[in-house]
Amino acid sequence: NAGVTQTPKFQVLKTGQSMTLQCAQDMNHNSMYWYRQDPGMGLRLIYYSASEGTTDKGEVPNGYNVSRLNKREFSLRLESAAPSQTSVYFCASSEERGTSGRFGPGTRLTVL
Amino acid sequence: EDQVTQSPEALRLQEGESSSLNCSYTVSGLRGLFWYRQDPGKGPEFLFTLYSAGEEKEKERLKATLTKKESFLHITAPKPEDSATYLCAVQARNYGQNFVFGPGTRLSVLP
């Protein structure tokens, strides 16, 4: 039981490059989330998926897209990376939307 | 405007020196308040959920309490392994079932 896994752990991009952050959970949770964490600020919700087949915008969705590939996997895509997207990205999942869940280990992204 | 703040920003304690962390919130219609612990380089780990004023939850050396405007995380006789960043998050009517996180308190417990 690995919980929530994220790949990659670290990534450096140049401005304008694209990439996809991968997230998978093995707890049969319905809801999945993507957050970003910046120094001095709380975790901010980018996108969430309340259940398989649905996705919704969170607080800071601009510049990102998501795909809920199946119940286990939820990916986050940066189409054209910007330095403002330098951050640590966390994926999380929970049994139902609004319940406390499990976080992944994070992806540290730097955009030059 | 809905807001979650935490104080202090950082706290250094000697082993055994008890203290409290504060989470203040101004939100419309609190549904729940959550406490997490985050170790460096790792994701947050869930500790407690509180739903109504007067509620208390305990786990080992930690006790969380809730009033109508704030929550406290009391740490009794802390040990070095309690060193971490402690995050609170609120779930409020205006945000549906999503969470709004505070910036966290970085706790260091010195041996």
GROMACS .gro file of C-alpha atoms in nm, chain B residues 10-56:
model
   47
  122ALA     CA    1   0.822   3.006   1.390
  123LEU     CA    2   0.867   2.875   1.743
  124ARG     CA    3   1.171   2.730   1.916
  125LEU     CA    4   1.118   2.531   2.233
  126GLN     CA    5   1.340   2.338   2.466
  127GLU     CA    6   1.253   1.973   2.508
  128GLY     CA    7   0.979   1.952   2.771
  129GLU     CA    8   0.875   2.316   2.735
  130SER     CA    9   0.500   2.318   2.663
  131SER     CA   10   0.342   2.578   2.435
  132SER     CA   11   0.054   2.648   2.198
  133LEU     CA   12   0.019   2.728   1.830
  134ASN     CA   13  -0.264   2.946   1.708
  135CYS     CA   14  -0.484   2.928   1.399
  136SER     CA   15  -0.725   3.219   1.352
  137TYR     CA   16  -0.991   3.219   1.087
  138THR     CA   17  -1.251   3.453   0.946
  139VAL     CA   18  -1.473   3.251   0.719
  140SER     CA   19  -1.841   3.236   0.643
  141GLY     CA   20  -1.988   2.925   0.788
  142LEU     CA   21  -1.717   2.696   0.920
  143ARG     CA   22  -1.774   2.334   0.826
  144GLY     CA   23  -1.455   2.197   0.980
  145LEU     CA   24  -1.102   2.283   1.089
  146PHE     CA   25  -0.816   2.048   1.015
  147TRP     CA   26  -0.464   2.025   1.157
  148TYR     CA   27  -0.174   1.872   0.964
  149ARG     CA   28   0.191   1.811   1.037
  150GLN     CA   29   0.447   1.855   0.760
  151ASP     CA   30   0.806   1.735   0.781
  152PRO     CA   31   1.071   1.893   0.554
  153GLY     CA   32   1.055   1.757   0.200
  154LYS     CA   33   0.734   1.564   0.265
  155GLY     CA   34   0.363   1.609   0.218
  156PRO     CA   35   0.130   1.712   0.501
  157GLU     CA   36   0.011   1.438   0.735
  158PHE     CA   37  -0.337   1.461   0.884
  159LEU     CA   38  -0.365   1.505   1.263
  160PHE     CA   39  -0.713   1.621   1.368
  161THR     CA   40  -1.050   1.746   1.252
  162LEU     CA   41  -1.265   1.975   1.468
  163TYR     CA   42  -1.620   2.066   1.376
  164SER     CA   43  -1.774   2.278   1.650
  165ALA     CA   44  -1.671   2.529   1.913
  166GLY     CA   45  -1.572   2.360   2.236
  167GLU     CA   46  -1.455   2.043   2.068
  168GLU     CA   47  -1.116   1.897   2.166
   0.00000   0.00000   0.00000
